[in-house]
Short mmCIF file of C-alpha atoms in Angstrom, two decimals:
data_model
loop_
_atom_site.label_atom_id
_atom_site.label_comp_id
_atom_site.label_asym_id
_atom_site.label_seq_id
_atom_site.Cartn_x
_atom_site.Cartn_y
_atom_site.Cartn_z
CA MET U 259 -4.94 -15.29 -1.02
CA THR U 260 -2.36 -15.31 1.78
CA ASP U 261 -5.17 -15.49 4.35
CA ILE U 262 -6.87 -18.29 2.42
CA ALA U 263 -3.57 -20.23 2.25
CA LYS U 264 -3.16 -19.96 6.02
CA ALA U 265 -6.74 -21.09 6.67
CA ALA U 266 -6.49 -23.97 4.17
CA GLY U 267 -3.02 -25.11 5.27
CA CYS U 268 -1.40 -24.81 1.86
CA SER U 269 0.81 -22.45 -0.15
CA GLN U 270 -0.34 -19.20 -1.72
CA ALA U 271 0.65 -20.67 -5.08
CA ALA U 272 -1.79 -23.54 -4.53
CA VAL U 273 -4.54 -21.04 -3.71
CA SER U 274 -3.78 -19.13 -6.91
CA PHE U 275 -3.89 -22.30 -9.01
CA VAL U 276 -7.20 -23.41 -7.49
CA LEU U 277 -9.00 -20.06 -7.67
CA ASN U 278 -7.79 -19.38 -11.20
CA GLU U 279 -8.50 -22.95 -12.31
CA THR U 280 -5.00 -23.23 -13.76
CA PRO U 281 -4.85 -26.26 -16.09
CA GLY U 282 -2.20 -28.96 -15.70
CA THR U 283 -1.68 -28.62 -11.93
CA ARG U 284 -1.74 -31.83 -9.88
CA ILE U 285 -3.52 -30.54 -6.80
CA SER U 286 -5.62 -33.09 -4.93
CA GLN U 287 -9.37 -32.67 -4.76
CA GLN U 288 -9.08 -32.57 -0.97
CA THR U 289 -6.79 -29.53 -1.16
CA ARG U 290 -9.04 -27.89 -3.74
CA ASP U 291 -12.04 -28.36 -1.45
CA ARG U 292 -10.16 -26.88 1.52
CA VAL U 293 -9.13 -23.84 -0.52
CA LEU U 294 -12.63 -23.21 -1.84
CA GLU U 295 -14.18 -23.64 1.61
CA ALA U 296 -11.62 -21.26 3.18
CA ALA U 297 -12.28 -18.73 0.41
CA ARG U 298 -16.01 -18.98 1.00
CA MET U 299 -15.66 -18.58 4.78
CA LEU U 300 -13.40 -15.53 4.35
CA GLY U 301 -15.76 -13.91 1.87
CA TYR U 302 -13.27 -14.02 -1.01
CA VAL U 303 -14.78 -14.01 -4.49
CA ALA U 304 -12.53 -15.20 -7.29
CA PRO U 305 -12.50 -13.05 -10.45
CA ALA U 306 -15.22 -14.08 -12.85
CA TYR U 307 -13.60 -14.18 -16.26
CA ALA U 308 -15.87 -12.81 -18.92
CA PRO U 309 -16.69 -15.15 -21.82
CA ALA U 310 -15.27 -14.10 -25.15
CA SER U 311 -18.77 -13.49 -26.42
CA VAL U 312 -19.42 -10.83 -23.78
CA VAL U 313 -18.66 -7.27 -24.90
CA SER U 314 -16.68 -5.52 -22.15
CA ALA U 315 -17.32 -2.01 -20.89
CA TYR U 316 -14.11 -1.03 -22.62
CA SER U 317 -14.39 -3.18 -25.71
CA GLY U 318 -13.05 -0.30 -27.80
CA LEU U 319 -9.57 -1.42 -26.76
CA ASP U 320 -7.76 -3.61 -29.24
CA GLY U 321 -6.32 -6.29 -26.98
CA VAL U 322 -3.01 -4.88 -25.64
CA ILE U 323 -2.72 -2.37 -22.78
CA GLY U 324 0.63 -0.73 -22.00
CA PHE U 325 1.79 -0.34 -18.40
CA ALA U 326 4.74 2.03 -17.82
CA VAL U 327 6.20 2.18 -14.28
CA ASP U 328 9.27 4.03 -13.03
CA GLN U 329 10.53 1.31 -10.64
CA LEU U 330 9.85 -2.42 -10.42
CA ALA U 331 12.47 -3.63 -7.95
CA THR U 332 12.42 -1.19 -5.02
CA SER U 333 9.24 -2.45 -3.36
CA PRO U 334 6.38 -4.90 -3.99
CA GLU U 335 3.80 -2.21 -4.74
CA ALA U 336 4.45 -2.13 -8.49
CA ILE U 337 4.09 -5.89 -8.83
CA VAL U 338 0.87 -5.84 -6.78
CA ALA U 339 -0.58 -3.06 -8.95
CA ILE U 340 0.47 -4.86 -12.13
CA GLU U 341 -1.22 -8.04 -10.90
CA GLY U 342 -4.45 -6.14 -10.20
CA ALA U 343 -4.31 -4.62 -13.68
CA ARG U 344 -3.45 -7.99 -15.20
CA GLN U 345 -6.48 -9.67 -13.62
CA ALA U 346 -8.84 -6.90 -14.71
CA SER U 347 -7.43 -6.81 -18.25
CA TRP U 348 -7.59 -10.57 -18.66
CA ASN U 349 -11.20 -10.49 -17.50
CA THR U 350 -11.95 -8.50 -20.66
CA GLY U 351 -9.66 -10.41 -23.01
CA ASN U 352 -6.88 -7.80 -23.04
CA VAL U 353 -3.16 -8.45 -22.58
CA LEU U 354 -0.92 -6.27 -20.38
CA LEU U 355 2.52 -5.21 -21.68
CA VAL U 356 4.85 -3.79 -18.98
CA ALA U 357 7.88 -1.50 -19.30
CA GLN U 358 10.16 -0.07 -16.59
CA THR U 359 11.23 3.52 -17.33
CA LEU U 360 13.23 4.69 -14.27
CA SER U 361 11.82 8.16 -15.15
CA ASP U 362 14.87 8.54 -17.36
CA PRO U 363 14.44 11.61 -19.61
CA VAL U 364 15.96 9.80 -22.58
CA MET U 365 14.85 6.21 -22.10
CA GLU U 366 11.31 6.79 -20.78
CA PRO U 367 10.03 8.32 -24.03
CA ARG U 368 11.76 5.53 -25.95
CA ALA U 369 10.09 2.92 -23.76
CA ILE U 370 6.65 4.48 -24.21
CA LYS U 371 7.26 4.84 -27.93
CA ALA U 372 8.12 1.13 -28.04
CA LEU U 373 4.82 0.35 -26.31
CA THR U 374 2.78 2.52 -28.64
CA SER U 375 4.53 1.30 -31.76
CA GLY U 376 3.80 -2.22 -30.57
CA GLY U 377 0.10 -1.51 -30.97
CA ILE U 378 -1.15 -0.78 -27.46
CA SER U 379 -4.66 0.64 -27.35
CA ALA U 380 -4.35 2.27 -23.89
CA LEU U 381 -1.66 3.27 -21.39
CA ILE U 382 -1.35 3.10 -17.59
CA TYR U 383 1.39 5.36 -16.23
CA MET U 384 2.54 4.51 -12.69
CA THR U 385 5.04 5.90 -10.17
CA ILE U 386 6.21 3.98 -7.11
CA TYR U 387 6.05 6.99 -4.79
CA THR U 388 2.74 8.81 -4.63
CA ARG U 389 3.39 12.23 -6.09
CA GLU U 390 2.41 15.01 -8.44
CA VAL U 391 4.00 14.56 -11.85
CA GLU U 392 4.66 16.86 -14.77
CA LEU U 393 4.05 14.68 -17.77
CA PRO U 394 6.03 15.41 -20.93
CA ALA U 395 4.21 16.64 -24.00
CA TYR U 396 4.41 13.28 -25.79
CA ILE U 397 2.06 11.72 -23.19
CA TYR U 398 -0.54 14.40 -23.94
CA GLU U 399 -0.12 13.76 -27.65
CA LEU U 400 -0.90 10.05 -27.42
CA ASN U 401 -4.11 9.28 -29.24
CA ILE U 402 -5.09 6.55 -26.76
CA PRO U 403 -6.82 6.62 -23.34
CA THR U 404 -4.33 7.08 -20.49
CA VAL U 405 -4.75 6.58 -16.73
CA LEU U 406 -2.33 7.65 -13.98
CA LEU U 407 -1.69 5.20 -11.14
CA ASN U 408 -0.24 6.43 -7.82
CA CYS U 409 0.38 9.87 -9.32
CA TYR U 410 -1.58 12.83 -10.66
CA THR U 411 -1.19 16.10 -12.58
CA THR U 412 -2.30 19.55 -11.45
CA ASP U 413 -4.31 20.06 -14.63
CA TYR U 414 -6.41 16.91 -13.95
CA ALA U 415 -6.15 16.00 -17.63
CA PHE U 416 -6.10 12.24 -16.96
CA PRO U 417 -8.06 9.87 -14.73
CA ALA U 418 -5.83 9.25 -11.69
CA VAL U 419 -5.95 7.00 -8.64
CA VAL U 420 -3.92 7.22 -5.40
CA PRO U 421 -4.18 5.73 -1.87
CA SER U 422 -6.22 7.69 0.66
CA GLU U 423 -3.20 8.25 2.91
CA ILE U 424 -4.62 10.97 5.17
CA ALA U 425 -7.60 8.78 6.02
CA GLY U 426 -5.21 5.84 6.54
CA GLY U 427 -3.08 7.75 9.05
CA GLN U 428 -6.22 8.95 10.78
CA SER U 429 -7.68 5.44 11.01
CA SER U 430 -4.43 4.00 12.42
CA THR U 431 -4.21 6.67 15.12
CA ARG U 432 -7.92 6.53 15.89
CA HIS U 433 -7.59 2.78 16.51
CA LEU U 434 -5.02 3.50 19.23
CA VAL U 435 -7.18 6.25 20.71
CA ALA U 436 -10.13 3.84 20.81
CA HIS U 437 -8.04 1.52 23.00
CA GLY U 438 -7.50 4.30 25.52
CA HIS U 439 -4.12 5.67 24.43
CA HIS U 440 -3.49 9.40 24.78
CA ARG U 441 0.28 9.55 24.49
CA ILE U 442 0.75 8.24 20.97
CA ALA U 443 4.02 8.61 19.07
CA THR U 444 4.59 8.25 15.35
CA ILE U 445 7.71 7.37 13.37
CA THR U 446 7.37 8.88 9.90
CA GLY U 447 9.07 8.15 6.62
CA GLU U 448 11.17 10.76 4.86
CA ILE U 449 9.02 13.82 5.33
CA TRP U 450 9.65 15.22 1.85
CA MET U 451 7.55 12.36 0.51
CA GLN U 452 3.82 12.91 0.11
CA ALA U 453 2.94 9.59 1.76
CA ALA U 454 4.78 10.61 4.94
CA GLN U 455 3.21 14.06 4.92
CA ASP U 456 -0.30 12.70 4.44
CA ARG U 457 0.01 9.97 7.07
CA LEU U 458 1.30 12.58 9.53
CA THR U 459 -1.64 14.83 8.67
CA GLY U 460 -4.01 11.94 9.38
CA TYR U 461 -2.25 11.29 12.71
CA ARG U 462 -2.65 14.93 13.73
CA ARG U 463 -6.30 15.00 12.67
CA ALA U 464 -7.10 11.94 14.76
CA LEU U 465 -5.46 13.50 17.80
CA ALA U 466 -7.33 16.77 17.27
CA THR U 467 -10.65 14.96 16.88
CA ALA U 468 -10.00 13.20 20.21
CA ASP U 469 -8.95 16.50 21.90
CA ILE U 470 -5.44 15.15 22.46
CA PRO U 471 -2.82 17.93 22.25
CA PHE U 472 -0.18 17.47 19.57
CA ASP U 473 3.28 16.95 21.06
CA PRO U 474 6.13 17.41 18.52
CA GLU U 475 8.57 15.40 20.65
CA LEU U 476 6.43 12.34 19.91
CA VAL U 477 7.07 12.68 16.15
CA ILE U 478 10.35 11.16 14.95
CA GLU U 479 11.37 11.30 11.31
CA GLY U 480 12.69 8.04 9.88
CA ASP U 481 13.50 6.77 6.40
CA TRP U 482 11.10 3.79 6.12
CA SER U 483 13.83 1.34 7.27
CA ALA U 484 13.97 -1.11 10.17
CA SER U 485 17.13 0.59 11.42
CA ALA U 486 15.32 3.92 11.59
CA GLY U 487 12.46 2.25 13.44
CA TYR U 488 14.88 0.83 16.00
CA SER U 489 16.74 4.09 16.70
CA ALA U 490 13.54 6.18 16.74
CA THR U 491 11.93 3.82 19.23
CA MET U 492 14.96 4.07 21.50
CA ARG U 493 14.68 7.86 21.37
CA LEU U 494 11.01 7.66 22.31
CA LEU U 495 11.72 5.34 25.24
CA ALA U 496 14.35 7.76 26.50
CA LEU U 497 11.80 10.57 26.85
CA LYS U 498 10.91 11.72 30.35
CA GLU U 499 7.35 10.64 29.60
CA PRO U 500 7.50 7.85 26.98
CA PRO U 501 4.48 7.06 24.81
CA THR U 502 2.18 4.12 25.45
CA ALA U 503 1.66 3.47 21.71
CA ILE U 504 3.66 3.97 18.52
CA PHE U 505 2.25 4.42 15.03
CA CYS U 506 5.00 3.29 12.63
CA GLN U 507 4.29 4.65 9.18
CA ASN U 508 5.37 1.47 7.42
CA ASP U 509 5.85 -2.17 8.40
CA ARG U 510 9.64 -2.14 7.99
CA THR U 511 9.85 0.65 10.54
CA ALA U 512 7.62 -1.45 12.79
CA ILE U 513 10.08 -4.36 12.56
CA GLY U 514 12.81 -2.14 14.00
CA CYS U 515 10.37 -0.85 16.60
CA TYR U 516 9.58 -4.43 17.69
CA GLU U 517 13.28 -5.22 18.10
CA ALA U 518 13.93 -2.07 20.13
CA LEU U 519 11.02 -2.76 22.46
CA LYS U 520 12.14 -6.34 22.99
CA ASP U 521 15.72 -5.22 23.66
CA ALA U 522 14.30 -2.81 26.24
CA GLY U 523 12.49 -5.67 27.95
CA LEU U 524 9.02 -4.43 26.96
CA ARG U 525 6.16 -6.64 25.82
CA ILE U 526 3.90 -5.92 22.84
CA PRO U 527 1.06 -5.03 23.37
CA HIS U 528 1.07 -5.31 27.19
CA ASP U 529 3.64 -2.55 27.72
CA MET U 530 3.50 -0.81 24.34
CA SER U 531 1.02 -0.96 21.46
CA VAL U 532 2.35 -0.78 17.89
CA VAL U 533 0.62 -0.13 14.57
CA GLY U 534 2.29 -0.42 11.18
CA TYR U 535 1.32 0.48 7.62
CA ASP U 536 1.50 -1.31 4.21
CA ASP U 537 0.43 -4.84 5.29
CA GLU U 538 3.58 -6.48 3.96
CA GLU U 539 3.78 -10.27 4.22
CA ILE U 540 6.13 -10.09 7.22
CA SER U 541 3.49 -8.27 9.30
CA ARG U 542 1.50 -11.50 9.62
CA HIS U 543 4.48 -13.37 11.05
CA LEU U 544 5.81 -10.93 13.63
CA VAL U 545 5.26 -11.87 17.27
CA PRO U 546 2.63 -10.70 17.96
CA PRO U 547 1.16 -10.27 14.45
CA LEU U 548 1.15 -6.59 13.52
CA THR U 549 -1.95 -4.43 13.20
CA THR U 550 -1.41 -2.47 9.98
CA SER U 551 -3.11 -0.84 6.98
CA VAL U 552 -3.40 -2.18 3.46
CA LEU U 553 -1.91 -0.15 0.62
CA PRO U 554 -4.59 -0.71 -2.05
CA HIS U 555 -2.27 -1.11 -5.03
CA HIS U 556 -4.04 -4.26 -6.23
CA ALA U 557 -7.37 -2.44 -6.25
CA MET U 558 -5.68 0.59 -7.84
CA GLY U 559 -4.44 -1.60 -10.70
CA GLN U 560 -7.96 -2.89 -11.25
CA TRP U 561 -9.38 0.65 -11.03
CA ALA U 562 -6.94 1.85 -13.68
CA ILE U 563 -8.11 -0.80 -16.16
CA GLU U 564 -11.77 -0.13 -15.40
CA HIS U 565 -11.35 3.60 -16.05
CA LEU U 566 -9.67 3.37 -19.43
CA ASP U 567 -12.35 5.17 -21.39
CA PRO U 568 -11.85 4.68 -25.14
CA ALA U 569 -13.63 7.98 -25.76
CA SER U 570 -11.42 10.02 -23.43
CA ARG U 571 -8.47 12.13 -24.58
CA PRO U 572 -6.29 14.60 -22.62
CA GLY U 573 -7.71 18.12 -22.50
CA LYS U 574 -11.32 17.12 -23.14
CA ARG U 575 -12.31 17.29 -19.46
CA ARG U 576 -10.98 17.51 -15.90
CA TYR U 577 -10.88 14.26 -13.96
CA PRO U 578 -11.12 14.22 -10.14
CA ILE U 579 -8.41 12.23 -8.35
CA ALA U 580 -9.79 8.93 -7.05
CA LYS U 581 -8.59 7.94 -3.57
CA LEU U 582 -8.91 4.31 -2.50
CA GLU U 583 -9.21 3.30 1.15
CA CYS U 584 -6.20 2.03 3.11
CA SER U 585 -8.22 -0.34 5.26
CA LEU U 586 -6.99 -1.25 8.75
CA VAL U 587 -6.11 -4.92 9.39
CA LYS U 588 -6.55 -5.58 13.10
CA ARG U 589 -4.22 -8.21 14.54
CA HIS U 590 -2.67 -8.54 18.00
CA SER U 591 -0.22 -5.67 18.51
CA VAL U 592 -2.67 -3.24 20.13
CA ALA U 593 -4.18 -3.32 23.63
CA ALA U 594 -5.20 -0.87 26.33
CA PRO U 595 -2.31 1.12 27.84
CA PRO U 596 -0.64 -0.29 30.98
CA THR U 597 -1.94 1.03 34.29
CA THR U 598 1.60 1.95 35.32
CA ALA U 599 4.48 3.22 33.21
CA PRO U 600 6.45 0.33 31.66
CA ARG U 601 9.85 -0.30 33.24
CA VAL U 602 12.75 -0.42 30.79
CA VAL U 603 15.27 -3.03 31.88
CA HIS U 604 18.37 -1.29 30.57
CA ASP U 605 19.62 2.04 29.28
CA VAL U 606 17.69 3.09 26.18
CA GLN U 607 19.91 5.80 24.79
CA SER U 608 19.52 6.31 21.06
CA THR U 609 21.34 3.63 19.08
CA VAL U 610 21.23 2.01 15.68
#
């Protein structure tokens, strides 16, 4: 919808109102026509809401679906996933009821009990950080279908969906290789996190596939922040042989990377190519706009609703973990490497 808003010259809210046919909004017919034409040109298909007379694939649900998530405020991913689930549930006439649990050992079971006592007919259990979870016994004892979103259990007792992070890291790095880069650095997140580990694995696989030797000095651990992106980029520029491209493992790191490169007098992408990850809103407005990968939380929310099987119960079968693609969004931050090494205009010792 952000892309449609840009093409139509209006706000994202206006796009939402038009595509969802929200009653009571005073949007001119001219604006409506522009939005619909932009949506058509971009290949966007608005959700087709099922008539009440149509029996849904999961019509065994009784109208209210619970959504338990550990964190709502730390990042936009939870809200995006909830919106995907909300759209899919509304398409089938179901309401979504959301609770934040903070993974608190006392309050989480109380929150889930409040959802179940409120009459939910299914549960989606989400974590902000992709990870393996050990679910407490009371989740297994729920007599309703349950889906895990952005997490999974080792016993595969529940349907689960996560981003395909290894493939995402591989695609990001391969994009730089395809432009002729051979000295490619990466700035990771906190390496104890599975997302950072998987994106690094994808990076290494792409290098290996292209017969590019792995160089550990080109891997800098960050903490997902812009400050870490800035200091890591300065460290990379201070190397005897700096990279010609940097894969930042999230967009906030890329913001810091942009600032460091500009402070060093380097142009993006003429002197240094940069790729991000997450496709946050800011990535569209950086100069130049940032090539990045989409975290598919919206699609994951929809997937979770679509895989609530009224007949399923924990322990009846093993469910494979579904992995959704982190598709690459190509913008203007990547080009062929410079023919000569870029000249840094001032000292680039590591700094924050």
